[in-house]
Amino acid sequence: MSKELTSRAENYNQWYNDLVLKGGLADYSAVKGCMVIKPYGYALWENMRDQLDRMFKETGHVNAYFPLFVPKSLFEAEEKNAEGFAKECAVVTHYRLKNDPDKKGRLMVDPEAKLEEELVVRPTSEAIIWNTYKDWIQSYRDLPILINQWANVVRWEMRTRLFLRTAEFLWQEGHTAHATKEEAVDETVKMLDVYANFVEEYMAVPVIKGVKTPNERFAGAEDTYCIEALMQDGKALQAGTSHFLGQNFAKAFNVQFLNKENKQEYVWATSWGVSTRLIGALIMSHSDDNGLVMPPRIAPIQVVIVPIYKGEESKPVIDGKVKEIMAELKALGIRVKYDDSDAARPGWKFAEHELKGVPVRIAMGLRDMENNVVELARRDTKEKQSVSIDGLGNYLKHLLEEIQQNIFNKALAFTKENTREADSWEEFVKMLDEQPGFISAHWDGTPETEEKIKELTKATIRCIPLDNKLEAGKCILTGNASTQRVLFARAY
RNA sequence: CGGGAUGUAGCGUAGCCCGGUUAUCGCGCCUGGUUUGGGACCAGGAGGUCGCAAGUUCGAAUCUUGCCAUCCCGACCA
């Protein structure tokens, strides 16, 4: 078979790559570190994007678009932010090519066309946006500004992986400006909740909400909140971040407003983003050795119908019935596809749709029609059953929700089973190797200790959970006093 | 960017060590036919700058050098 998949046990990384490539989500491209998102993968992203966009708008945000390029002088204005991203910036230095006089048919960079000022290709847009906000904000009446943008960004990564880390990726970045610290902090937390709700309810990926340690904080932020998810190989994946930026960018770009008391004050800021990386989280949370498993709520195709026919004359009969069923399903808002191509036989189609993770497959032949039923197969449990055509639409509507719940519950159970407490260094190290997952352990709160643990084990502090209970204990490395446990894991 | 591996048709590969006509096989693709309830079968057919570039040689997929890409392992990161 040409579509043979590597199993998770055999080679987890290869399994992941196989799923992305053979599942038709994405492809490698001619550009180093960049991928092509194929129609099936992009349809998934569109569903994610559309739902997030609705949620942003429900929380009062509007969309806008800022330039891809950031003049270097603006980029460097907020020092910490600039420093944090400097190592991975693509930079435009020229604006023209010309024919190479030495090599016929080849082009070269025109040395005459050097830019006065280099342009940084945005790794994130705080700089260009705050430079713009400066002109938009004079009074407290101009606040808050609640803007989101859907964009591509470029971060020149040394080592890339499909969806998880590519040089260019798609994301959304929210950038808000507020009159008070409280309001900005509230916004930061509110958007973290939006992310957590979206990822759990639509992508069926359970997450831990938390705060990053200073080491892991976004460059230029006062506080970085995050959602962390646990993948099937026991490694953690940061699924989204929401930053309280304090007045750092307002000060760097001199963005002040007159408050009600007629006094100048610096604006308070937030920024928050999720990216196409979430697709990687989705794949590694739900999929199995037979292929992808798509959560129904965002699956590009929720139900696929495969006709089973014998001879030329039965096909039109089945077509007729399927047309009725399709109309009923579409009226209920179900994304349904009729796979009636004659190029492949049913068995091939079954395998193909399993590989692509279509939640429900329906097969129908004359035998079923006579009994007024269809054969229905769930992707998540691989169960097959005969279901009456009467009321099929409503049945599917409920079934899709049940599948959504089931794969979330399965992922949640996995996360819980693989979240353990370690109370000594020996236990901690042993767990990392033998039972990978989240490890809840005491930490003395110093960046030095965190760094040392990372150096020794490759495990990082994923977050300090928001719902953390305070509990006196001793740091697993230093034995120093600690007030709470934090979540460690090896991470993507 | 360092260490390792790989690169032959859309995919998977044989050939390479030991240079020698027209580069092997399977899947896929095209045409026609038979088929269709878990990856169909028969017959015919198309498809290759052997990753790219230079070199050695009468002759290079095969030997040498450089480069590029992908994968794995590190350093960096969402």
Coordinates of C-alpha atoms (C1' of nucleotides) in Angstrom, one line a residue:
Chain A
M1 CA 0.0 0.0 0.0
S2 CA 1.2 3.4 -0.8
K3 CA -0.5 5.0 2.2
E4 CA 1.1 2.9 4.9
L5 CA 1.5 4.9 8.1
T6 CA 4.2 4.6 10.6
S7 CA 2.7 3.6 14.0
R8 CA 3.1 5.8 17.1
A9 CA 5.0 3.1 18.9
E10 CA 7.4 2.6 16.0
N11 CA 8.3 6.2 15.5
Y12 CA 6.2 9.0 17.0
N13 CA 7.8 11.8 14.9
Q14 CA 7.5 9.9 11.7
W15 CA 3.8 9.0 12.6
Y16 CA 3.1 12.7 13.0
N17 CA 4.8 13.6 9.6
D18 CA 3.0 10.8 7.9
L19 CA -0.4 12.1 9.1
V20 CA 0.2 15.6 8.0
L21 CA 1.5 14.6 4.6
K22 CA -0.6 11.6 3.8
G23 CA -3.7 13.1 5.5
G24 CA -3.4 15.9 2.9
L25 CA -3.1 18.7 5.5
A26 CA 0.2 20.2 4.3
D27 CA 3.3 19.6 2.1
Y28 CA 6.9 20.6 2.2
S29 CA 7.6 23.5 -0.1
A30 CA 10.5 24.8 -2.2
V31 CA 11.3 27.3 0.5
K32 CA 13.4 26.1 3.4
G33 CA 11.4 25.8 6.6
C34 CA 8.1 26.9 5.0
M35 CA 5.2 24.6 4.2
V36 CA 2.3 24.6 1.8
I37 CA -1.0 24.3 3.6
K38 CA -3.2 22.1 1.4
P39 CA -6.9 22.6 0.8
Y40 CA -7.9 20.0 3.5
G41 CA -5.6 21.6 6.0
Y42 CA -6.6 25.1 5.1
A43 CA -10.3 24.2 5.4
L44 CA -9.6 23.1 8.9
W45 CA -7.8 26.3 9.6
E46 CA -10.7 28.3 8.2
N47 CA -13.1 26.5 10.5
M48 CA -10.9 27.3 13.5
R49 CA -10.4 30.9 12.3
D50 CA -14.1 31.5 11.7
Q51 CA -15.0 30.3 15.2
L52 CA -12.3 32.3 16.9
D53 CA -13.2 35.3 14.9
R54 CA -16.8 35.0 16.1
M55 CA -15.6 34.7 19.7
F56 CA -13.3 37.8 19.4
K57 CA -16.2 39.8 18.0
E58 CA -18.5 38.6 20.8
T59 CA -16.0 40.0 23.2
G60 CA -15.9 43.4 21.5
H61 CA -12.9 43.1 19.2
V62 CA -12.7 44.3 15.6
N63 CA -10.3 43.3 12.9
A64 CA -7.7 45.4 11.1
Y65 CA -4.6 44.8 9.2
F66 CA -1.1 46.2 9.7
P67 CA 1.9 45.9 7.4
L68 CA 4.2 42.9 7.0
F69 CA 7.3 45.1 7.2
V70 CA 8.5 46.9 10.2
P71 CA 11.2 49.6 9.8
K72 CA 14.2 48.6 11.9
S73 CA 14.1 51.8 14.0
L74 CA 10.6 51.0 15.1
F75 CA 11.3 47.4 15.7
E76 CA 14.1 48.2 18.1
A77 CA 12.1 50.7 20.1
E78 CA 11.0 48.3 22.8
E79 CA 14.3 46.9 23.8
K80 CA 13.4 43.6 25.4
N81 CA 11.0 42.7 22.7
A82 CA 13.5 43.5 20.0
E83 CA 16.2 41.6 21.7
G84 CA 14.0 38.6 22.2
F85 CA 13.2 38.3 18.5
A86 CA 16.4 39.7 16.9
K87 CA 18.0 36.3 16.4
E88 CA 15.2 35.1 14.2
C89 CA 14.3 38.1 12.0
A90 CA 14.2 38.1 8.2
V91 CA 15.3 41.5 7.0
V92 CA 14.6 43.2 3.7
T93 CA 17.6 45.2 2.5
H94 CA 16.9 45.8 -1.2
Y95 CA 13.9 46.6 -3.3
R96 CA 15.0 45.6 -6.8
L97 CA 16.6 42.9 -8.8
K98 CA 18.3 43.2 -12.2
N99 CA 19.7 41.1 -14.9
D100 CA 23.1 39.6 -14.0
P101 CA 25.6 40.8 -16.6
D102 CA 27.8 37.8 -15.9
K103 CA 25.2 35.1 -16.0
K104 CA 22.7 35.1 -18.8
G105 CA 19.1 34.6 -17.8
R106 CA 19.9 35.1 -14.1
L107 CA 18.9 37.8 -11.8
M108 CA 20.9 39.5 -9.1
V109 CA 20.2 41.9 -6.3
D110 CA 20.7 45.5 -7.6
P111 CA 23.3 47.0 -5.4
E112 CA 22.0 50.4 -6.4
A113 CA 18.7 49.6 -4.8
K114 CA 19.7 49.4 -1.2
L115 CA 17.0 50.5 1.2
E116 CA 17.7 53.6 3.3
E117 CA 16.4 51.7 6.3
E118 CA 16.2 48.0 6.5
L119 CA 12.7 46.5 6.9
V120 CA 12.2 43.7 9.4
V121 CA 9.6 41.1 8.3
R122 CA 7.3 41.0 11.4
P123 CA 7.9 38.2 13.8
T124 CA 5.1 39.8 15.8
S125 CA 3.5 43.2 15.3
E126 CA 3.6 45.1 18.6
A127 CA 6.1 47.6 17.2
I128 CA 4.3 48.7 14.1
I129 CA 1.0 48.7 15.9
W130 CA 2.0 50.7 18.9
N131 CA 3.7 53.2 16.6
T132 CA 0.3 53.5 15.0
Y133 CA -1.7 53.6 18.2
K134 CA 0.3 56.6 19.3
D135 CA -1.5 58.7 16.6
W136 CA -4.9 57.2 17.5
I137 CA -4.8 57.9 21.2
Q138 CA -5.1 61.3 22.9
S139 CA -7.8 61.0 25.5
Y140 CA -9.3 58.4 27.8
R141 CA -12.2 58.6 25.4
D142 CA -10.1 57.0 22.7
L143 CA -9.7 53.9 24.9
P144 CA -10.0 51.0 24.9
I145 CA -8.7 50.0 21.5
L146 CA -9.6 46.3 21.0
I147 CA -8.1 45.2 17.7
N148 CA -7.2 41.8 16.3
Q149 CA -5.5 41.0 13.1
W150 CA -5.2 37.8 11.1
A151 CA -1.8 37.6 9.5
N152 CA 1.3 35.7 8.6
V153 CA 4.5 36.2 10.5
V154 CA 8.1 35.0 10.0
R155 CA 10.4 33.6 12.6
W156 CA 13.6 32.2 11.1
E157 CA 13.8 28.9 12.9
M158 CA 16.8 26.7 12.8
R159 CA 14.8 23.5 13.0
T160 CA 11.3 23.3 11.6
R161 CA 8.4 20.9 11.9
L162 CA 5.2 20.9 9.9
F163 CA 2.6 23.1 11.7
L164 CA 4.5 23.0 15.0
R165 CA 7.3 25.2 14.0
T166 CA 7.8 26.7 10.5
A167 CA 9.6 29.8 9.4
E168 CA 6.4 31.4 8.2
F169 CA 3.1 30.7 9.9
L170 CA -0.5 32.0 10.1
W171 CA -1.9 33.3 13.3
Q172 CA -4.1 36.0 14.8
E173 CA -2.7 38.6 17.1
G174 CA -4.8 40.8 19.3
H175 CA -3.5 44.1 20.4
T176 CA -5.4 46.1 22.9
A177 CA -4.9 49.5 24.6
H178 CA -6.5 50.4 28.0
A179 CA -6.7 53.3 30.4
T180 CA -6.0 51.3 33.5
K181 CA -3.9 48.4 34.6
E182 CA -6.9 46.5 35.9
E183 CA -8.7 46.7 32.6
A184 CA -5.6 45.4 30.8
V185 CA -5.1 42.6 33.2
D186 CA -8.8 41.7 32.9
E187 CA -8.5 41.7 29.1
T188 CA -5.4 39.4 29.3
V189 CA -7.2 36.9 31.4
K190 CA -10.5 37.2 29.4
M191 CA -8.7 36.3 26.2
L192 CA -6.9 33.4 27.8
D193 CA -10.4 32.1 28.7
V194 CA -11.6 32.6 25.2
Y195 CA -8.6 30.5 24.0
A196 CA -9.2 27.8 26.6
N197 CA -12.8 27.6 25.7
F198 CA -12.1 27.5 22.0
V199 CA -9.4 24.9 22.3
E200 CA -11.4 22.6 24.6
E201 CA -14.9 23.0 23.2
Y202 CA -14.1 23.1 19.5
M203 CA -10.7 21.4 19.1
A204 CA -11.5 19.0 22.0
V205 CA -8.0 19.5 23.3
P206 CA -7.9 19.8 27.1
V207 CA -5.7 22.6 28.4
I208 CA -4.1 23.8 31.6
K209 CA -4.4 27.6 32.1
G210 CA -1.4 29.2 33.8
V211 CA 1.2 31.9 34.0
K212 CA 4.7 31.6 32.6
T213 CA 7.8 32.1 34.7
P214 CA 9.9 35.1 33.9
N215 CA 12.3 32.8 31.9
E216 CA 9.5 31.7 29.6
R217 CA 7.8 35.1 29.4
F218 CA 7.1 36.9 26.1
A219 CA 9.8 39.4 25.3
G220 CA 8.5 42.7 26.4
A221 CA 5.6 41.4 28.6
E222 CA 5.0 41.9 32.3
D223 CA 3.1 38.7 32.5
T224 CA 2.5 35.9 30.0
Y225 CA -0.6 33.7 30.5
C226 CA -0.8 30.5 28.5
I227 CA -2.7 27.4 27.8
E228 CA -0.7 24.2 27.8
A229 CA -1.8 20.9 26.3
L230 CA -0.3 17.4 26.7
M231 CA 0.4 15.4 23.6
Q232 CA 0.1 11.6 23.3
D233 CA 3.9 11.2 23.6
G234 CA 3.9 12.9 26.9
K235 CA 5.3 16.2 25.7
A236 CA 3.7 19.5 26.4
L237 CA 2.7 22.0 23.7
Q238 CA 2.0 25.6 24.3
A239 CA -1.3 26.1 22.5
G240 CA -1.9 29.9 23.1
T241 CA -0.6 32.9 24.9
S242 CA -2.0 36.1 26.3
H243 CA 0.3 38.8 27.5
F244 CA -0.1 41.6 29.9
L245 CA 2.3 44.1 28.4
G246 CA 2.1 46.8 31.2
Q247 CA 3.2 50.2 29.9
N248 CA 6.3 48.9 28.2
F249 CA 5.2 49.5 24.7
A250 CA 3.4 52.8 25.6
K251 CA 6.7 54.0 27.0
A252 CA 8.7 52.8 24.1
F253 CA 6.5 54.5 21.6
N254 CA 5.4 57.3 23.9
V255 CA 1.7 56.6 23.8
Q256 CA 0.0 58.8 26.4
F257 CA -3.6 59.8 27.0
L258 CA -5.2 62.6 29.0
N259 CA -7.3 61.1 31.8
K260 CA -10.4 62.5 33.3
E261 CA -8.3 64.6 35.7
N262 CA -6.5 66.2 32.7
K263 CA -3.3 64.4 33.4
Q264 CA -1.0 62.6 30.9
E265 CA -0.8 58.8 31.5
Y266 CA 0.8 56.0 29.7
V267 CA -1.5 53.5 28.1
W268 CA -1.8 49.9 29.3
A269 CA -1.5 47.1 26.8
T270 CA -2.2 43.5 26.0
S271 CA -1.5 41.1 23.2
W272 CA -2.6 37.6 22.5
G273 CA -2.2 35.0 19.8
V274 CA -2.8 31.5 18.6
S275 CA -1.4 30.1 15.4
T276 CA -1.6 27.2 12.9
R277 CA 0.4 25.4 15.5
L278 CA -2.9 24.5 17.1
I279 CA -3.4 22.1 14.2
G280 CA -0.3 20.2 15.4
A281 CA -1.9 20.1 18.9
L282 CA -5.1 18.7 17.4
I283 CA -3.3 16.0 15.4
M284 CA -1.2 14.8 18.4
S285 CA -4.1 14.9 20.8
H286 CA -6.6 12.7 19.0
S287 CA -5.1 10.8 16.1
D288 CA -4.3 7.1 16.1
D289 CA -2.4 4.6 14.0
N290 CA -5.1 4.6 11.4
G291 CA -4.8 8.3 10.7
L292 CA -6.2 11.6 11.7
V293 CA -9.2 12.1 14.0
M294 CA -11.0 15.3 13.5
P295 CA -13.2 16.9 16.2
P296 CA -16.7 17.2 14.5
R297 CA -17.1 20.9 15.4
I298 CA -14.2 22.0 13.2
A299 CA -13.8 19.0 10.9
P300 CA -13.8 20.1 7.2
I301 CA -16.0 17.2 6.4
Q302 CA -18.3 15.9 9.2
V303 CA -20.0 13.1 7.3
V304 CA -19.0 11.3 4.2
I305 CA -21.4 9.1 2.3
V306 CA -20.0 6.2 0.2
P307 CA -22.4 4.5 -2.3
I308 CA -22.1 0.8 -2.7
Y309 CA -23.5 -0.2 -6.0
K310 CA -23.5 -3.3 -8.2
G311 CA -23.7 -2.6 -11.9
E312 CA -24.7 0.5 -13.8
E313 CA -28.4 0.5 -13.0
S314 CA -28.2 0.6 -9.2
K315 CA -26.0 3.7 -9.0
P316 CA -28.7 6.2 -10.0
V317 CA -31.1 4.7 -7.6
I318 CA -28.7 5.2 -4.7
D319 CA -27.8 8.7 -6.0
G320 CA -31.5 9.6 -5.7
K321 CA -31.8 8.5 -2.1
V322 CA -28.5 10.1 -1.1
K323 CA -29.6 13.3 -2.6
E324 CA -32.5 13.4 -0.3
I325 CA -30.3 12.5 2.7
M326 CA -27.8 15.2 1.8
A327 CA -30.5 17.8 1.6
E328 CA -31.7 16.9 5.1
L329 CA -28.2 17.0 6.5
K330 CA -27.3 20.2 4.9
A331 CA -30.5 21.8 6.2
L332 CA -29.3 20.9 9.7
G333 CA -25.9 22.5 9.0
I334 CA -24.0 19.3 8.7
R335 CA -20.9 19.4 6.5
V336 CA -21.5 16.4 4.3
K337 CA -19.7 15.0 1.3
Y338 CA -20.9 12.4 -1.2
D339 CA -17.9 10.4 -2.4
D340 CA -19.4 8.9 -5.5
S341 CA -16.4 8.9 -7.7
D342 CA -16.0 5.7 -9.7
A343 CA -12.2 6.0 -9.5
A344 CA -12.0 4.1 -6.2
R345 CA -13.8 1.2 -4.7
P346 CA -15.6 1.4 -1.4
G347 CA -12.8 -0.3 0.6
W348 CA -10.3 2.2 -0.6
K349 CA -12.6 5.1 0.2
F350 CA -13.2 3.8 3.7
A351 CA -9.4 3.7 4.4
E352 CA -8.9 7.1 2.9
H353 CA -11.6 8.8 5.0
E354 CA -10.3 7.1 8.1
L355 CA -6.8 8.5 7.3
K356 CA -8.3 12.0 6.9
G357 CA -10.2 11.7 10.2
V358 CA -13.8 12.3 8.9
P359 CA -15.9 11.7 12.1
V360 CA -18.7 9.8 10.5
R361 CA -18.9 7.6 7.4
I362 CA -22.1 6.4 5.9
A363 CA -22.2 3.6 3.4
M364 CA -25.3 2.8 1.5
G365 CA -26.2 0.1 -1.0
L366 CA -29.4 -1.4 -2.4
R367 CA -29.6 -3.8 0.5
D368 CA -29.7 -0.9 2.9
M369 CA -32.2 1.0 0.9
E370 CA -34.6 -1.9 0.9
N371 CA -34.4 -1.9 4.7
N372 CA -34.5 1.9 4.9
V373 CA -31.2 2.0 6.7
V374 CA -27.6 3.1 6.2
E375 CA -24.4 1.6 7.6
L376 CA -22.8 4.1 9.9
A377 CA -19.2 4.1 11.1
R378 CA -17.6 6.3 13.8
R379 CA -14.0 7.3 13.3
D380 CA -13.3 7.8 17.0
T381 CA -14.4 4.3 18.2
K382 CA -14.4 2.5 14.8
E383 CA -17.9 1.2 15.7
K384 CA -20.2 0.3 12.9
Q385 CA -24.0 0.1 13.1
S386 CA -27.1 0.1 11.0
V387 CA -29.2 3.2 11.4
S388 CA -32.7 4.0 10.1
I389 CA -32.9 6.6 7.4
D390 CA -35.9 8.1 9.1
G391 CA -34.6 10.9 11.4
L392 CA -31.0 10.3 10.2
G393 CA -30.3 14.0 10.3
N394 CA -31.1 14.4 13.9
Y395 CA -29.4 11.2 14.8
L396 CA -26.2 12.4 13.2
K397 CA -26.5 15.8 14.8
H398 CA -26.4 14.2 18.2
L399 CA -23.8 11.6 17.2
L400 CA -21.4 14.3 16.1
E401 CA -21.8 16.0 19.5
E402 CA -21.2 12.7 21.2
I403 CA -18.1 12.1 19.2
Q404 CA -16.9 15.6 20.0
Q405 CA -17.4 14.9 23.7
N406 CA -15.9 11.5 23.5
I407 CA -12.6 12.6 22.0
F408 CA -12.4 15.4 24.5
N409 CA -13.0 13.1 27.4
K410 CA -10.4 10.7 26.0
A411 CA -7.8 13.4 25.8
L412 CA -8.8 14.7 29.2
A413 CA -8.4 11.3 30.8
F414 CA -5.0 11.0 29.1
T415 CA -3.9 14.4 30.4
K416 CA -5.1 13.5 33.9
E417 CA -3.4 10.1 33.9
N418 CA -0.2 11.6 32.8
T419 CA -0.1 14.4 35.3
R420 CA 1.9 13.3 38.3
E421 CA 3.4 14.7 41.4
A422 CA 7.1 14.3 42.1
D423 CA 8.5 15.0 45.5
S424 CA 12.2 14.3 45.0
W425 CA 14.8 14.8 42.4
E426 CA 15.2 11.1 41.8
E427 CA 11.5 10.6 41.3
F428 CA 11.3 13.6 39.0
V429 CA 14.1 12.4 36.7
K430 CA 12.7 8.9 36.6
M431 CA 9.3 10.1 35.8
L432 CA 10.5 12.3 32.9
D433 CA 12.0 9.2 31.2
E434 CA 9.7 6.5 32.2
Q435 CA 6.3 8.2 32.4
P436 CA 6.5 11.4 30.4
G437 CA 3.8 13.9 31.0
F438 CA 3.1 16.9 33.2
I439 CA 5.0 16.7 36.5
S440 CA 3.7 18.8 39.3
A441 CA 6.6 19.6 41.6
H442 CA 7.9 22.2 44.0
W443 CA 10.3 24.8 42.8
D444 CA 12.1 27.5 44.8
G445 CA 11.0 30.2 42.5
T446 CA 14.4 31.3 41.2
P447 CA 15.3 31.6 37.5
E448 CA 18.6 29.9 38.3
T449 CA 17.0 26.8 39.6
E450 CA 14.6 26.7 36.6
E451 CA 17.6 27.1 34.3
K452 CA 19.5 24.3 36.0
I453 CA 16.6 21.9 35.8
K454 CA 16.3 22.6 32.1
E455 CA 20.0 22.0 31.6
L456 CA 19.9 18.7 33.4
T457 CA 16.7 17.3 32.1
K458 CA 15.4 19.3 29.2
A459 CA 12.2 19.8 31.1
T460 CA 10.9 23.3 31.5
I461 CA 8.3 24.9 33.7
R462 CA 5.3 24.9 31.4
C463 CA 3.3 27.1 33.7
I464 CA 2.2 28.0 37.2
P465 CA -1.5 26.8 37.0
L466 CA -4.0 29.6 37.6
D467 CA -6.0 27.4 40.0
N468 CA -3.0 26.4 41.9
K469 CA -3.4 25.8 45.6
L470 CA -0.7 27.1 47.9
E471 CA 1.2 24.3 49.6
A472 CA 4.4 24.5 51.6
G473 CA 7.1 22.2 50.3
K474 CA 10.7 21.8 49.3
C475 CA 12.2 22.5 45.8
I476 CA 13.0 19.2 44.1
L477 CA 16.4 20.4 43.0
T478 CA 17.7 22.7 45.8
G479 CA 15.5 21.7 48.7
N480 CA 14.8 25.3 49.4
A481 CA 11.4 26.4 50.7
S482 CA 8.6 26.5 48.2
T483 CA 5.0 27.8 48.4
Q484 CA 3.5 25.9 45.5
R485 CA 3.9 23.3 42.9
V486 CA 4.5 24.2 39.3
L487 CA 4.0 22.1 36.1
F488 CA 7.1 20.7 34.5
A489 CA 7.3 18.8 31.2
R490 CA 9.5 18.3 28.2
A491 CA 7.9 20.5 25.5
Y492 CA 7.6 21.1 21.8
Chain B
rC1 C1' 24.7 26.2 12.9
rG2 C1' 27.3 21.2 14.7
rG3 C1' 26.9 15.4 14.6
rG4 C1' 24.5 11.2 11.9
rA5 C1' 21.5 9.3 7.8
rU6 C1' 19.1 9.8 3.1
rG7 C1' 18.3 11.8 -2.0
rU8 C1' 16.9 7.2 -8.7
rA9 C1' 9.1 8.7 -12.3
rG10 C1' 3.7 11.4 -8.1
rC11 C1' 5.0 7.6 -3.8
rG12 C1' 8.0 3.4 -2.2
rU13 C1' 12.4 1.2 -4.1
rA14 C1' 16.6 -2.3 -7.1
rG15 C1' 21.2 -1.1 -9.2
rC16 C1' 26.3 2.1 -6.5
rC17 C1' 31.0 -1.3 -2.9
rC18 C1' 33.5 -3.7 -8.2
rG19 C1' 32.1 2.7 -14.0
rG20 C1' 30.3 -0.2 -19.8
rU21 C1' 24.2 -1.0 -24.6
rU22 C1' 17.8 0.9 -24.0
rA23 C1' 18.1 2.3 -15.4
rU24 C1' 14.8 -2.5 -12.0
rC25 C1' 10.3 -3.7 -9.6
rG26 C1' 5.7 -2.5 -7.0
rC27 C1' 1.9 1.2 -6.1
rG28 C1' -0.2 5.3 -8.4
rC29 C1' -1.4 7.7 -13.4
rC30 C1' -3.8 7.2 -18.8
rU31 C1' -7.0 4.0 -22.4
rG32 C1' -10.5 -0.1 -23.0
rG33 C1' -13.1 -3.9 -20.5
rU34 C1' -14.9 -6.7 -16.3
rU35 C1' -16.0 -4.9 -11.3
rU36 C1' -17.8 -2.3 -6.6
rG37 C1' -20.6 -4.3 1.4
rG38 C1' -12.9 -2.9 4.0
rG39 C1' -7.2 -0.4 0.1
rA40 C1' -10.4 -5.0 -7.2
rC41 C1' -8.8 -7.7 -11.8
rC42 C1' -7.3 -8.3 -17.1
rA43 C1' -5.1 -6.1 -21.4
rG44 C1' -2.5 -2.1 -23.5
rG45 C1' 0.2 2.6 -22.6
rA46 C1' 2.5 7.2 -20.8
rG47 C1' 6.0 9.0 -17.4
rG48 C1' 13.3 9.8 -15.7
rU49 C1' 18.0 16.5 -16.6
rC50 C1' 19.4 9.1 -11.4
rG51 C1' 18.9 16.1 -5.9
rC52 C1' 22.1 20.3 -8.3
rA53 C1' 27.0 21.8 -10.1
rA54 C1' 31.9 21.0 -11.3
rG55 C1' 35.8 17.3 -11.8
rU56 C1' 38.2 12.3 -13.1
rU57 C1' 37.4 9.0 -17.4
rC58 C1' 36.9 6.8 -24.2
rG59 C1' 32.5 6.3 -21.0
rA60 C1' 29.5 8.3 -14.5
rA61 C1' 23.2 6.7 -11.2
rU62 C1' 28.0 4.3 -9.8
rC63 C1' 34.4 7.4 -8.3
rU64 C1' 36.0 12.7 -6.2
rU65 C1' 34.8 17.7 -4.5
rG66 C1' 31.4 21.5 -3.6
rC67 C1' 26.4 22.9 -2.9
rC68 C1' 21.1 22.1 -2.0
rA69 C1' 17.0 19.6 0.3
rU70 C1' 14.6 16.2 3.7
rC71 C1' 14.7 13.1 8.2
rC72 C1' 16.9 12.0 13.2
rC73 C1' 20.0 14.0 17.5
rG74 C1' 21.8 18.8 19.8
rA75 C1' 21.9 24.4 20.4
rC76 C1' 17.4 28.4 19.4
rC77 C1' 12.1 29.0 19.6
rA78 C1' 5.2 29.7 19.4

